[in-house]
Each structure stands twice: as structure tokens, then as C-alpha cells.
PDB file of C-alpha atoms in Angstrom:
ATOM      1  CA  UNK A   1     -21.268  26.248  -0.171  1.00  0.00           C
ATOM      2  CA  UNK A   2     -18.034  28.308   0.000  1.00  0.00           C
ATOM      3  CA  UNK A   3     -15.675  28.066   2.766  1.00  0.00           C
ATOM      4  CA  UNK A   4     -16.661  31.367   4.048  1.00  0.00           C
ATOM      5  CA  UNK A   5     -20.157  30.427   4.076  1.00  0.00           C
ATOM      6  CA  UNK A   6     -19.044  27.239   6.362  1.00  0.00           C
ATOM      7  CA  UNK A   7     -17.008  29.562   8.224  1.00  0.00           C
ATOM      8  CA  UNK A   8     -19.889  31.843   8.866  1.00  0.00           C
ATOM      9  CA  UNK A   9     -22.111  29.179   9.992  1.00  0.00           C
ATOM     10  CA  UNK A  10     -19.852  28.678  13.000  1.00  0.00           C
ATOM     11  CA  UNK A  11     -20.128  32.383  14.372  1.00  0.00           C
ATOM     12  CA  UNK A  12     -23.090  31.662  16.315  1.00  0.00           C
ATOM     13  CA  UNK A  13     -21.554  28.815  17.908  1.00  0.00           C
ATOM     14  CA  UNK A  14     -18.119  30.454  18.767  1.00  0.00           C
ATOM     15  CA  UNK A  15     -19.976  33.625  19.916  1.00  0.00           C
ATOM     16  CA  UNK A  16     -21.373  31.636  22.962  1.00  0.00           C
ATOM     17  CA  UNK A  17     -19.499  32.187  26.491  1.00  0.00           C
ATOM     18  CA  UNK A  18     -17.101  29.322  27.072  1.00  0.00           C
ATOM     19  CA  UNK A  19     -16.894  27.928  23.468  1.00  0.00           C
ATOM     20  CA  UNK A  20     -13.209  27.796  22.594  1.00  0.00           C
ATOM     21  CA  UNK A  21     -13.609  26.571  18.958  1.00  0.00           C
ATOM     22  CA  UNK A  22     -16.055  25.303  16.353  1.00  0.00           C
ATOM     23  CA  UNK A  23     -15.775  23.242  13.320  1.00  0.00           C
ATOM     24  CA  UNK A  24     -17.356  21.932  10.245  1.00  0.00           C
ATOM     25  CA  UNK A  25     -16.245  18.218   9.911  1.00  0.00           C
ATOM     26  CA  UNK A  26     -16.623  15.856   7.007  1.00  0.00           C
ATOM     27  CA  UNK A  27     -18.153  12.901   8.902  1.00  0.00           C
ATOM     28  CA  UNK A  28     -17.219  10.146   6.524  1.00  0.00           C
ATOM     29  CA  UNK A  29     -13.386  11.456   6.117  1.00  0.00           C
ATOM     30  CA  UNK A  30     -12.916  13.229   9.653  1.00  0.00           C
ATOM     31  CA  UNK A  31     -11.329  15.875   7.764  1.00  0.00           C
ATOM     32  CA  UNK A  32     -11.785  19.630   8.649  1.00  0.00           C
ATOM     33  CA  UNK A  33     -14.112  21.517   6.004  1.00  0.00           C
ATOM     34  CA  UNK A  34     -14.112  25.043   8.187  1.00  0.00           C
ATOM     35  CA  UNK A  35     -12.832  26.047  11.732  1.00  0.00           C
ATOM     36  CA  UNK A  36     -12.541  28.581  14.248  1.00  0.00           C
ATOM     37  CA  UNK A  37     -10.416  27.680  16.806  1.00  0.00           C
ATOM     38  CA  UNK A  38      -8.590  29.265  19.693  1.00  0.00           C
ATOM     39  CA  UNK A  39      -4.827  28.678  19.392  1.00  0.00           C
ATOM     40  CA  UNK A  40      -3.426  25.473  21.064  1.00  0.00           C
ATOM     41  CA  UNK A  41      -6.319  23.409  19.669  1.00  0.00           C
ATOM     42  CA  UNK A  42      -5.303  20.500  17.319  1.00  0.00           C
ATOM     43  CA  UNK A  43      -8.329  20.886  14.637  1.00  0.00           C
ATOM     44  CA  UNK A  44      -7.060  18.073  12.552  1.00  0.00           C
ATOM     45  CA  UNK A  45      -6.761  15.490  15.613  1.00  0.00           C
ATOM     46  CA  UNK A  46     -10.159  16.958  17.065  1.00  0.00           C
ATOM     47  CA  UNK A  47     -11.836  16.537  13.890  1.00  0.00           C
ATOM     48  CA  UNK A  48     -10.599  13.111  13.131  1.00  0.00           C
ATOM     49  CA  UNK A  49     -11.275  11.661  16.568  1.00  0.00           C
ATOM     50  CA  UNK A  50     -14.749  13.191  16.707  1.00  0.00           C
ATOM     51  CA  UNK A  51     -15.983  11.984  13.351  1.00  0.00           C
ATOM     52  CA  UNK A  52     -14.560   8.400  14.306  1.00  0.00           C
ATOM     53  CA  UNK A  53     -16.575   8.641  17.388  1.00  0.00           C
ATOM     54  CA  UNK A  54     -19.712   9.738  16.019  1.00  0.00           C
ATOM     55  CA  UNK A  55     -19.719   7.367  13.343  1.00  0.00           C
ATOM     56  CA  UNK A  56     -19.212   4.481  16.088  1.00  0.00           C
ATOM     57  CA  UNK A  57     -22.023   6.177  18.231  1.00  0.00           C
ATOM     58  CA  UNK A  58     -24.153   6.275  15.316  1.00  0.00           C
ATOM     59  CA  UNK A  59     -24.058   2.904  14.476  1.00  0.00           C
ATOM     60  CA  UNK A  60     -24.376   1.759  18.383  1.00  0.00           C
ATOM     61  CA  UNK A  61     -27.614   3.902  18.367  1.00  0.00           C
ATOM     62  CA  UNK A  62     -28.903   2.394  15.063  1.00  0.00           C
ATOM     63  CA  UNK A  63     -27.979  -1.043  16.509  1.00  0.00           C
ATOM     64  CA  UNK A  64     -29.884  -0.065  19.743  1.00  0.00           C
ATOM     65  CA  UNK A  65     -33.026   0.710  17.656  1.00  0.00           C
ATOM     66  CA  UNK A  66     -33.048   4.204  18.788  1.00  0.00           C
ATOM     67  CA  UNK A  67     -32.636   5.886  15.270  1.00  0.00           C
ATOM     68  CA  UNK A  68     -29.733   8.427  14.421  1.00  0.00           C
ATOM     69  CA  UNK A  69     -28.020  10.711  16.969  1.00  0.00           C
ATOM     70  CA  UNK A  70     -29.042  14.401  16.989  1.00  0.00           C
ATOM     71  CA  UNK A  71     -26.720  15.630  19.494  1.00  0.00           C
ATOM     72  CA  UNK A  72     -23.897  14.229  21.517  1.00  0.00           C
ATOM     73  CA  UNK A  73     -22.271  16.094  24.414  1.00  0.00           C
ATOM     74  CA  UNK A  74     -18.928  14.443  25.933  1.00  0.00           C
ATOM     75  CA  UNK A  75     -17.998  15.884  29.506  1.00  0.00           C
ATOM     76  CA  UNK A  76     -14.238  15.786  30.321  1.00  0.00           C
ATOM     77  CA  UNK A  77     -12.248  17.243  33.215  1.00  0.00           C
ATOM     78  CA  UNK A  78     -11.127  20.192  31.372  1.00  0.00           C
ATOM     79  CA  UNK A  79     -13.620  20.895  28.931  1.00  0.00           C
ATOM     80  CA  UNK A  80     -16.601  19.301  26.676  1.00  0.00           C
ATOM     81  CA  UNK A  81     -17.040  18.249  23.303  1.00  0.00           C
ATOM     82  CA  UNK A  82     -20.322  18.919  21.704  1.00  0.00           C
ATOM     83  CA  UNK A  83     -21.386  17.373  18.392  1.00  0.00           C
ATOM     84  CA  UNK A  84     -24.391  17.720  16.189  1.00  0.00           C
ATOM     85  CA  UNK A  85     -24.500  16.123  12.904  1.00  0.00           C
ATOM     86  CA  UNK A  86     -26.025  18.230  10.029  1.00  0.00           C
ATOM     87  CA  UNK A  87     -28.134  16.209   7.155  1.00  0.00           C
ATOM     88  CA  UNK A  88     -25.420  16.208   4.765  1.00  0.00           C
ATOM     89  CA  UNK A  89     -23.107  14.277   6.586  1.00  0.00           C
ATOM     90  CA  UNK A  90     -21.122  16.871   8.086  1.00  0.00           C
ATOM     91  CA  UNK A  91     -20.742  17.319  11.699  1.00  0.00           C
ATOM     92  CA  UNK A  92     -20.626  20.580  13.763  1.00  0.00           C
ATOM     93  CA  UNK A  93     -18.397  20.312  16.534  1.00  0.00           C
ATOM     94  CA  UNK A  94     -17.659  22.812  19.289  1.00  0.00           C
ATOM     95  CA  UNK A  95     -14.934  22.455  21.848  1.00  0.00           C
ATOM     96  CA  UNK A  96     -16.202  24.025  24.910  1.00  0.00           C
ATOM     97  CA  UNK A  97     -14.827  24.937  28.935  1.00  0.00           C
ATOM     98  CA  UNK A  98     -16.639  22.599  31.522  1.00  0.00           C
ATOM     99  CA  UNK A  99     -18.886  25.231  32.651  1.00  0.00           C
ATOM    100  CA  UNK A 100     -20.586  26.421  29.223  1.00  0.00           C
ATOM    101  CA  UNK A 101     -24.059  26.431  29.030  1.00  0.00           C
ATOM    102  CA  UNK A 102     -24.662  23.570  26.916  1.00  0.00           C
ATOM    103  CA  UNK A 103     -28.355  24.074  26.038  1.00  0.00           C
ATOM    104  CA  UNK A 104     -27.207  27.294  24.458  1.00  0.00           C
ATOM    105  CA  UNK A 105     -24.402  25.676  22.550  1.00  0.00           C
ATOM    106  CA  UNK A 106     -26.799  22.831  21.327  1.00  0.00           C
ATOM    107  CA  UNK A 107     -29.066  25.590  20.077  1.00  0.00           C
ATOM    108  CA  UNK A 108     -26.475  27.190  18.094  1.00  0.00           C
ATOM    109  CA  UNK A 109     -24.903  23.984  16.826  1.00  0.00           C
ATOM    110  CA  UNK A 110     -28.229  23.130  15.557  1.00  0.00           C
ATOM    111  CA  UNK A 111     -28.638  26.406  13.936  1.00  0.00           C
ATOM    112  CA  UNK A 112     -25.243  25.839  12.236  1.00  0.00           C
ATOM    113  CA  UNK A 113     -26.050  22.301  11.122  1.00  0.00           C
ATOM    114  CA  UNK A 114     -29.346  23.685   9.442  1.00  0.00           C
ATOM    115  CA  UNK A 115     -27.302  26.218   7.666  1.00  0.00           C
ATOM    116  CA  UNK A 116     -24.594  23.681   6.310  1.00  0.00           C
ATOM    117  CA  UNK A 117     -27.369  20.704   5.439  1.00  0.00           C
TER     118      UNK A 117
ATOM    119  CA  UNK B   1      -2.550  -8.696  11.937  1.00  0.00           C
ATOM    120  CA  UNK B   2       1.415  -9.665  11.797  1.00  0.00           C
ATOM    121  CA  UNK B   3       3.871  -6.741  10.653  1.00  0.00           C
ATOM    122  CA  UNK B   4       7.355  -8.093   9.299  1.00  0.00           C
ATOM    123  CA  UNK B   5      10.283  -5.868   8.609  1.00  0.00           C
ATOM    124  CA  UNK B   6      13.373  -6.105   6.790  1.00  0.00           C
ATOM    125  CA  UNK B   7      14.847  -3.230   8.563  1.00  0.00           C
ATOM    126  CA  UNK B   8      13.932  -3.705  12.227  1.00  0.00           C
ATOM    127  CA  UNK B   9      14.069  -0.106  13.425  1.00  0.00           C
ATOM    128  CA  UNK B  10      10.774   0.468  11.588  1.00  0.00           C
ATOM    129  CA  UNK B  11       8.747  -2.176  13.079  1.00  0.00           C
ATOM    130  CA  UNK B  12       7.826  -0.663  16.200  1.00  0.00           C
ATOM    131  CA  UNK B  13       6.531   2.542  14.445  1.00  0.00           C
ATOM    132  CA  UNK B  14       4.716   0.575  12.007  1.00  0.00           C
ATOM    133  CA  UNK B  15       2.977  -1.738  14.601  1.00  0.00           C
ATOM    134  CA  UNK B  16       1.694   1.270  16.485  1.00  0.00           C
ATOM    135  CA  UNK B  17       0.564   3.050  13.433  1.00  0.00           C
ATOM    136  CA  UNK B  18      -1.573   0.003  12.251  1.00  0.00           C
ATOM    137  CA  UNK B  19      -2.992  -0.627  15.632  1.00  0.00           C
ATOM    138  CA  UNK B  20      -3.981   3.258  16.203  1.00  0.00           C
ATOM    139  CA  UNK B  21      -5.143   4.135  12.678  1.00  0.00           C
ATOM    140  CA  UNK B  22      -7.134   0.927  12.132  1.00  0.00           C
ATOM    141  CA  UNK B  23      -5.422   0.336   8.620  1.00  0.00           C
ATOM    142  CA  UNK B  24      -5.783  -2.841   6.622  1.00  0.00           C
ATOM    143  CA  UNK B  25      -2.541  -3.089   4.634  1.00  0.00           C
ATOM    144  CA  UNK B  26       0.695  -0.965   4.983  1.00  0.00           C
ATOM    145  CA  UNK B  27       3.912  -1.106   2.888  1.00  0.00           C
ATOM    146  CA  UNK B  28       6.801   0.810   4.060  1.00  0.00           C
ATOM    147  CA  UNK B  29       9.401   1.215   1.193  1.00  0.00           C
ATOM    148  CA  UNK B  30      12.116   3.400  -0.568  1.00  0.00           C
ATOM    149  CA  UNK B  31      11.024   5.336  -3.502  1.00  0.00           C
ATOM    150  CA  UNK B  32      12.689   2.594  -5.625  1.00  0.00           C
ATOM    151  CA  UNK B  33      10.338   0.472  -4.571  1.00  0.00           C
ATOM    152  CA  UNK B  34      12.497  -1.815  -2.210  1.00  0.00           C
ATOM    153  CA  UNK B  35      10.371  -3.100   0.753  1.00  0.00           C
ATOM    154  CA  UNK B  36      11.340  -2.234   4.245  1.00  0.00           C
ATOM    155  CA  UNK B  37       8.300  -3.538   6.276  1.00  0.00           C
ATOM    156  CA  UNK B  38       4.775  -4.589   5.741  1.00  0.00           C
ATOM    157  CA  UNK B  39       1.850  -5.357   7.637  1.00  0.00           C
ATOM    158  CA  UNK B  40      -1.431  -7.273   6.640  1.00  0.00           C
ATOM    159  CA  UNK B  41      -0.177  -8.713   3.253  1.00  0.00           C
ATOM    160  CA  UNK B  42      -0.604 -12.759   3.304  1.00  0.00           C
ATOM    161  CA  UNK B  43       1.191 -13.332  -0.088  1.00  0.00           C
ATOM    162  CA  UNK B  44       4.524 -12.213  -1.523  1.00  0.00           C
ATOM    163  CA  UNK B  45       3.281 -11.479  -4.745  1.00  0.00           C
ATOM    164  CA  UNK B  46       1.006  -8.724  -3.311  1.00  0.00           C
ATOM    165  CA  UNK B  47       3.892  -7.207  -1.792  1.00  0.00           C
ATOM    166  CA  UNK B  48       5.709  -7.025  -4.988  1.00  0.00           C
ATOM    167  CA  UNK B  49       2.685  -5.810  -7.169  1.00  0.00           C
ATOM    168  CA  UNK B  50       1.978  -3.017  -4.401  1.00  0.00           C
ATOM    169  CA  UNK B  51       5.670  -2.182  -3.854  1.00  0.00           C
ATOM    170  CA  UNK B  52       5.829  -1.554  -7.743  1.00  0.00           C
ATOM    171  CA  UNK B  53       2.679   0.491  -8.100  1.00  0.00           C
ATOM    172  CA  UNK B  54       3.217   2.593  -5.063  1.00  0.00           C
ATOM    173  CA  UNK B  55       6.727   3.532  -6.311  1.00  0.00           C
ATOM    174  CA  UNK B  56       5.502   4.230  -9.621  1.00  0.00           C
ATOM    175  CA  UNK B  57       2.643   6.712  -8.480  1.00  0.00           C
ATOM    176  CA  UNK B  58       5.286   8.165  -6.074  1.00  0.00           C
ATOM    177  CA  UNK B  59       7.650   8.845  -8.890  1.00  0.00           C
ATOM    178  CA  UNK B  60       5.106  10.209 -11.269  1.00  0.00           C
ATOM    179  CA  UNK B  61       3.195  12.538  -8.540  1.00  0.00           C
ATOM    180  CA  UNK B  62       7.038  13.778  -7.534  1.00  0.00           C
ATOM    181  CA  UNK B  63       7.666  14.527 -11.136  1.00  0.00           C
ATOM    182  CA  UNK B  64       4.275  16.287 -11.632  1.00  0.00           C
ATOM    183  CA  UNK B  65       5.119  18.456  -8.873  1.00  0.00           C
ATOM    184  CA  UNK B  66       8.577  19.109 -10.057  1.00  0.00           C
ATOM    185  CA  UNK B  67       7.222  20.324 -13.400  1.00  0.00           C
ATOM    186  CA  UNK B  68       4.677  22.400 -11.825  1.00  0.00           C
ATOM    187  CA  UNK B  69       7.669  23.883  -9.707  1.00  0.00           C
ATOM    188  CA  UNK B  70       6.303  22.733  -6.328  1.00  0.00           C
ATOM    189  CA  UNK B  71       7.825  20.771  -3.844  1.00  0.00           C
ATOM    190  CA  UNK B  72       6.905  16.875  -3.913  1.00  0.00           C
ATOM    191  CA  UNK B  73       3.313  16.235  -2.747  1.00  0.00           C
ATOM    192  CA  UNK B  74       2.755  15.661   0.927  1.00  0.00           C
ATOM    193  CA  UNK B  75       0.329  12.880   0.493  1.00  0.00           C
ATOM    194  CA  UNK B  76      -2.012  11.321  -1.846  1.00  0.00           C
ATOM    195  CA  UNK B  77      -5.580   9.970  -1.023  1.00  0.00           C
ATOM    196  CA  UNK B  78      -7.761   7.642  -3.039  1.00  0.00           C
ATOM    197  CA  UNK B  79     -11.453   7.310  -1.803  1.00  0.00           C
ATOM    198  CA  UNK B  80     -12.966   4.314  -3.174  1.00  0.00           C
ATOM    199  CA  UNK B  81     -16.513   2.559  -2.292  1.00  0.00           C
ATOM    200  CA  UNK B  82     -15.132   0.259   0.411  1.00  0.00           C
ATOM    201  CA  UNK B  83     -11.565   1.078   0.811  1.00  0.00           C
ATOM    202  CA  UNK B  84      -9.363   4.178   0.751  1.00  0.00           C
ATOM    203  CA  UNK B  85      -5.397   4.576  -0.162  1.00  0.00           C
ATOM    204  CA  UNK B  86      -2.917   6.613   1.294  1.00  0.00           C
ATOM    205  CA  UNK B  87       0.363   7.260  -0.024  1.00  0.00           C
ATOM    206  CA  UNK B  88       3.169   9.853   1.402  1.00  0.00           C
ATOM    207  CA  UNK B  89       6.509   9.830   2.436  1.00  0.00           C
ATOM    208  CA  UNK B  90       8.818  10.440   5.464  1.00  0.00           C
ATOM    209  CA  UNK B  91      12.379  11.891   5.570  1.00  0.00           C
ATOM    210  CA  UNK B  92      14.616   9.711   7.821  1.00  0.00           C
ATOM    211  CA  UNK B  93      18.351   9.387   8.467  1.00  0.00           C
ATOM    212  CA  UNK B  94      18.160   6.409   6.354  1.00  0.00           C
ATOM    213  CA  UNK B  95      16.706   8.441   3.369  1.00  0.00           C
ATOM    214  CA  UNK B  96      13.218   8.870   2.194  1.00  0.00           C
ATOM    215  CA  UNK B  97      10.557   6.177   3.315  1.00  0.00           C
ATOM    216  CA  UNK B  98       7.500   5.955   1.118  1.00  0.00           C
ATOM    217  CA  UNK B  99       4.436   4.523   3.187  1.00  0.00           C
ATOM    218  CA  UNK B 100       1.687   3.223   1.309  1.00  0.00           C
ATOM    219  CA  UNK B 101      -1.637   2.323   3.479  1.00  0.00           C
ATOM    220  CA  UNK B 102      -4.836   0.622   2.651  1.00  0.00           C
ATOM    221  CA  UNK B 103      -7.670   1.167   5.080  1.00  0.00           C
ATOM    222  CA  UNK B 104     -11.444  -0.087   5.155  1.00  0.00           C
ATOM    223  CA  UNK B 105     -14.047   3.043   5.195  1.00  0.00           C
ATOM    224  CA  UNK B 106     -16.269   1.099   7.499  1.00  0.00           C
ATOM    225  CA  UNK B 107     -13.343   0.816  10.240  1.00  0.00           C
ATOM    226  CA  UNK B 108     -11.403   4.247   9.868  1.00  0.00           C
ATOM    227  CA  UNK B 109     -11.148   7.659   7.997  1.00  0.00           C
ATOM    228  CA  UNK B 110      -8.927   9.315   5.905  1.00  0.00           C
ATOM    229  CA  UNK B 111      -8.614  11.945   8.903  1.00  0.00           C
ATOM    230  CA  UNK B 112      -7.476   9.238  11.370  1.00  0.00           C
ATOM    231  CA  UNK B 113      -4.847   7.682   8.928  1.00  0.00           C
ATOM    232  CA  UNK B 114      -3.345  11.298   8.261  1.00  0.00           C
ATOM    233  CA  UNK B 115      -3.300  11.843  11.867  1.00  0.00           C
ATOM    234  CA  UNK B 116      -1.357   8.951  12.949  1.00  0.00           C
ATOM    235  CA  UNK B 117       0.499   9.105   9.681  1.00  0.00           C
ATOM    236  CA  UNK B 118       2.175  12.175  11.708  1.00  0.00           C
ATOM    237  CA  UNK B 119       2.947  10.090  14.337  1.00  0.00           C
ATOM    238  CA  UNK B 120       4.280   7.307  12.180  1.00  0.00           C
ATOM    239  CA  UNK B 121       6.481  10.212  10.592  1.00  0.00           C
ATOM    240  CA  UNK B 122       7.992  11.093  14.049  1.00  0.00           C
ATOM    241  CA  UNK B 123       8.427   7.826  15.236  1.00  0.00           C
ATOM    242  CA  UNK B 124       9.949   6.673  11.895  1.00  0.00           C
ATOM    243  CA  UNK B 125      12.294   9.568  12.336  1.00  0.00           C
ATOM    244  CA  UNK B 126      13.150   8.876  15.771  1.00  0.00           C
ATOM    245  CA  UNK B 127      14.172   5.280  15.229  1.00  0.00           C
ATOM    246  CA  UNK B 128      16.000   5.628  12.217  1.00  0.00           C
ATOM    247  CA  UNK B 129      19.561   4.778  12.683  1.00  0.00           C
ATOM    248  CA  UNK B 130      21.695   8.133  12.435  1.00  0.00           C
ATOM    249  CA  UNK B 131      24.237   8.641   9.688  1.00  0.00           C
ATOM    250  CA  UNK B 132      23.648   5.866   7.820  1.00  0.00           C
ATOM    251  CA  UNK B 133      21.997   6.842   4.414  1.00  0.00           C
ATOM    252  CA  UNK B 134      20.532   3.710   2.803  1.00  0.00           C
ATOM    253  CA  UNK B 135      22.635   2.422  -0.359  1.00  0.00           C
ATOM    254  CA  UNK B 136      21.031   2.694  -3.724  1.00  0.00           C
ATOM    255  CA  UNK B 137      20.186  -0.634  -4.929  1.00  0.00           C
ATOM    256  CA  UNK B 138      21.660  -1.291  -8.741  1.00  0.00           C
ATOM    257  CA  UNK B 139      19.517  -2.222 -11.023  1.00  0.00           C
ATOM    258  CA  UNK B 140      21.381  -5.525 -11.579  1.00  0.00           C
ATOM    259  CA  UNK B 141      21.020  -6.264  -7.820  1.00  0.00           C
ATOM    260  CA  UNK B 142      17.416  -5.295  -7.619  1.00  0.00           C
ATOM    261  CA  UNK B 143      15.930  -8.879  -8.135  1.00  0.00           C
ATOM    262  CA  UNK B 144      18.306 -10.292  -5.652  1.00  0.00           C
ATOM    263  CA  UNK B 145      17.576  -7.570  -2.913  1.00  0.00           C
ATOM    264  CA  UNK B 146      13.906  -7.893  -3.809  1.00  0.00           C
ATOM    265  CA  UNK B 147      14.122 -11.810  -3.336  1.00  0.00           C
ATOM    266  CA  UNK B 148      15.870 -11.338   0.039  1.00  0.00           C
ATOM    267  CA  UNK B 149      13.330  -8.628   1.244  1.00  0.00           C
ATOM    268  CA  UNK B 150      10.488 -11.096   0.469  1.00  0.00           C
ATOM    269  CA  UNK B 151      12.105 -13.874   2.224  1.00  0.00           C
ATOM    270  CA  UNK B 152      12.591 -11.979   5.167  1.00  0.00           C
ATOM    271  CA  UNK B 153       9.159 -10.547   5.148  1.00  0.00           C
ATOM    272  CA  UNK B 154       7.284 -14.009   4.595  1.00  0.00           C
ATOM    273  CA  UNK B 155       9.929 -15.889   6.833  1.00  0.00           C
ATOM    274  CA  UNK B 156      11.307 -18.031   4.114  1.00  0.00           C
TER     275      UNK B 156
END
């Protein structure tokens, strides 16, 4: 898949009202593969930290015997981070405002994950 | 993990980098291979080997970039089975500092190492003594300088 292909997979996610940006991140490396972000969001930092968190959460879930994660939603004071891992090991990450429709974002993240699998 | 420095201004930025990035081994050196600080190395001979190899890689990639008409590469990453290697340099008032970091892939990632390397670069630039370009070591003095550095790093 080309970089444009990865970027177009993010279109559905960024079209959701309240989403400030979305990225495809290489899960193992924590490097940005494709991004569509509003100005001021530090993509490389979010990618590295989200991938690290996803790796650790994944290990905790495996250790807990509940299998691999399919969706993470981290709610903060001024926004939220939503992550869906794709089968290929990529992570689809969305950065959103606090009041975003998380269900809709999750749906679009899952669609994007299918697109990059 | 103990960090030791020949140049004391490098110690705090190095310690922070090791903690934040979760790297296993770090070497700060000049492009000529003079060691400024290290973290994680247990033996002087390993520091000597890593410094010599790191300086050689840095010199060869810099020359490759020059022959391509490019500025020196911003960084070089090697992804192994269990470990990754990251090599880059920082311009400071004391001259360029080459950073060699080895990290465990199960503990951290290239993205995190690069992220905290940017912080290390800023910290080193901020901490470097102003107006004091490091003197070049002559080949004749290199072995003595190296021995002195290793003695400082390993407390002999």
C-alpha cells in the first residue's frame, strides 16, 4: 500500500466531528506511517508514546488471559486518544476532543484498520 | 544503570535520556571517537570497541552524504532481532557530540528513542559550556587521552 493509500484510509476517521487528527503508526517502531493532523499536534511524539502504551497494554491483556486488545479509549481532561490495532501490526490512532462520539470514531478506526491490514 | 562522564556537563542530559527512552547502552563521544560519557557499559574494552566502531560508522556515513551532495545524515537506525542501534549527532558549543544508543526492542522502540533523542539534543546544547570548542586530540596523544577517559569512566 502506498503512503497515499494509508492517508486515504484515515479520511473516514478525520471526517468525524471532534477528531483533531488521525495517524497510521508502525506498532513495533512507534514511527508515523501516515498522518492527517491539525496544526500543533506533535505527531511523532504521539505515535511513539501511543505505540509504547499499546505494546504494554497488549502485554498486560495477554498476561491477564483476555487476549489481544481491539480498541483502546483514553479519556483525558482536554481530549481523548483512541487506538485500534490492525492485523498487520499497524496502529490506527485518533486524537479527539473530549466530547467526541467515541462509538463513531471506533467504527471509523475499525474500518481504517481493515483498510491497512 | 550507572552513567559516568568524562565531561561532567553531559551527565544530567545523559541520565535523563537513559531513564526516559529506556535505552540499554549509550555512548557520547566526539566524531574522532573520544569518549565523553557512557551509560550501561560494564567493561572498558566494550567502550573502546563501541567508540571506535561508532566513530567509524559516523565518519563513513558523513562521507557518503558528502559524496551525494547532502548534509550529514540526521540519524542512522539499525533494527536487529532483539536490539536496535541508533546513531546520531548533536551540535553543541563544545563541538559535535556523537550519540550511540543500543536499545532492547522488548523494552522500547525506535520512535521513543528518536523522541527522547530530540530532548537529549536540546539538553546537551543547553548544558554545554559556552565559547569553549573542544580541542582536537592529536594522533600522538590519542592513546593517553583514551586511557584517561576510560579511567574516568570506570573509576580507576
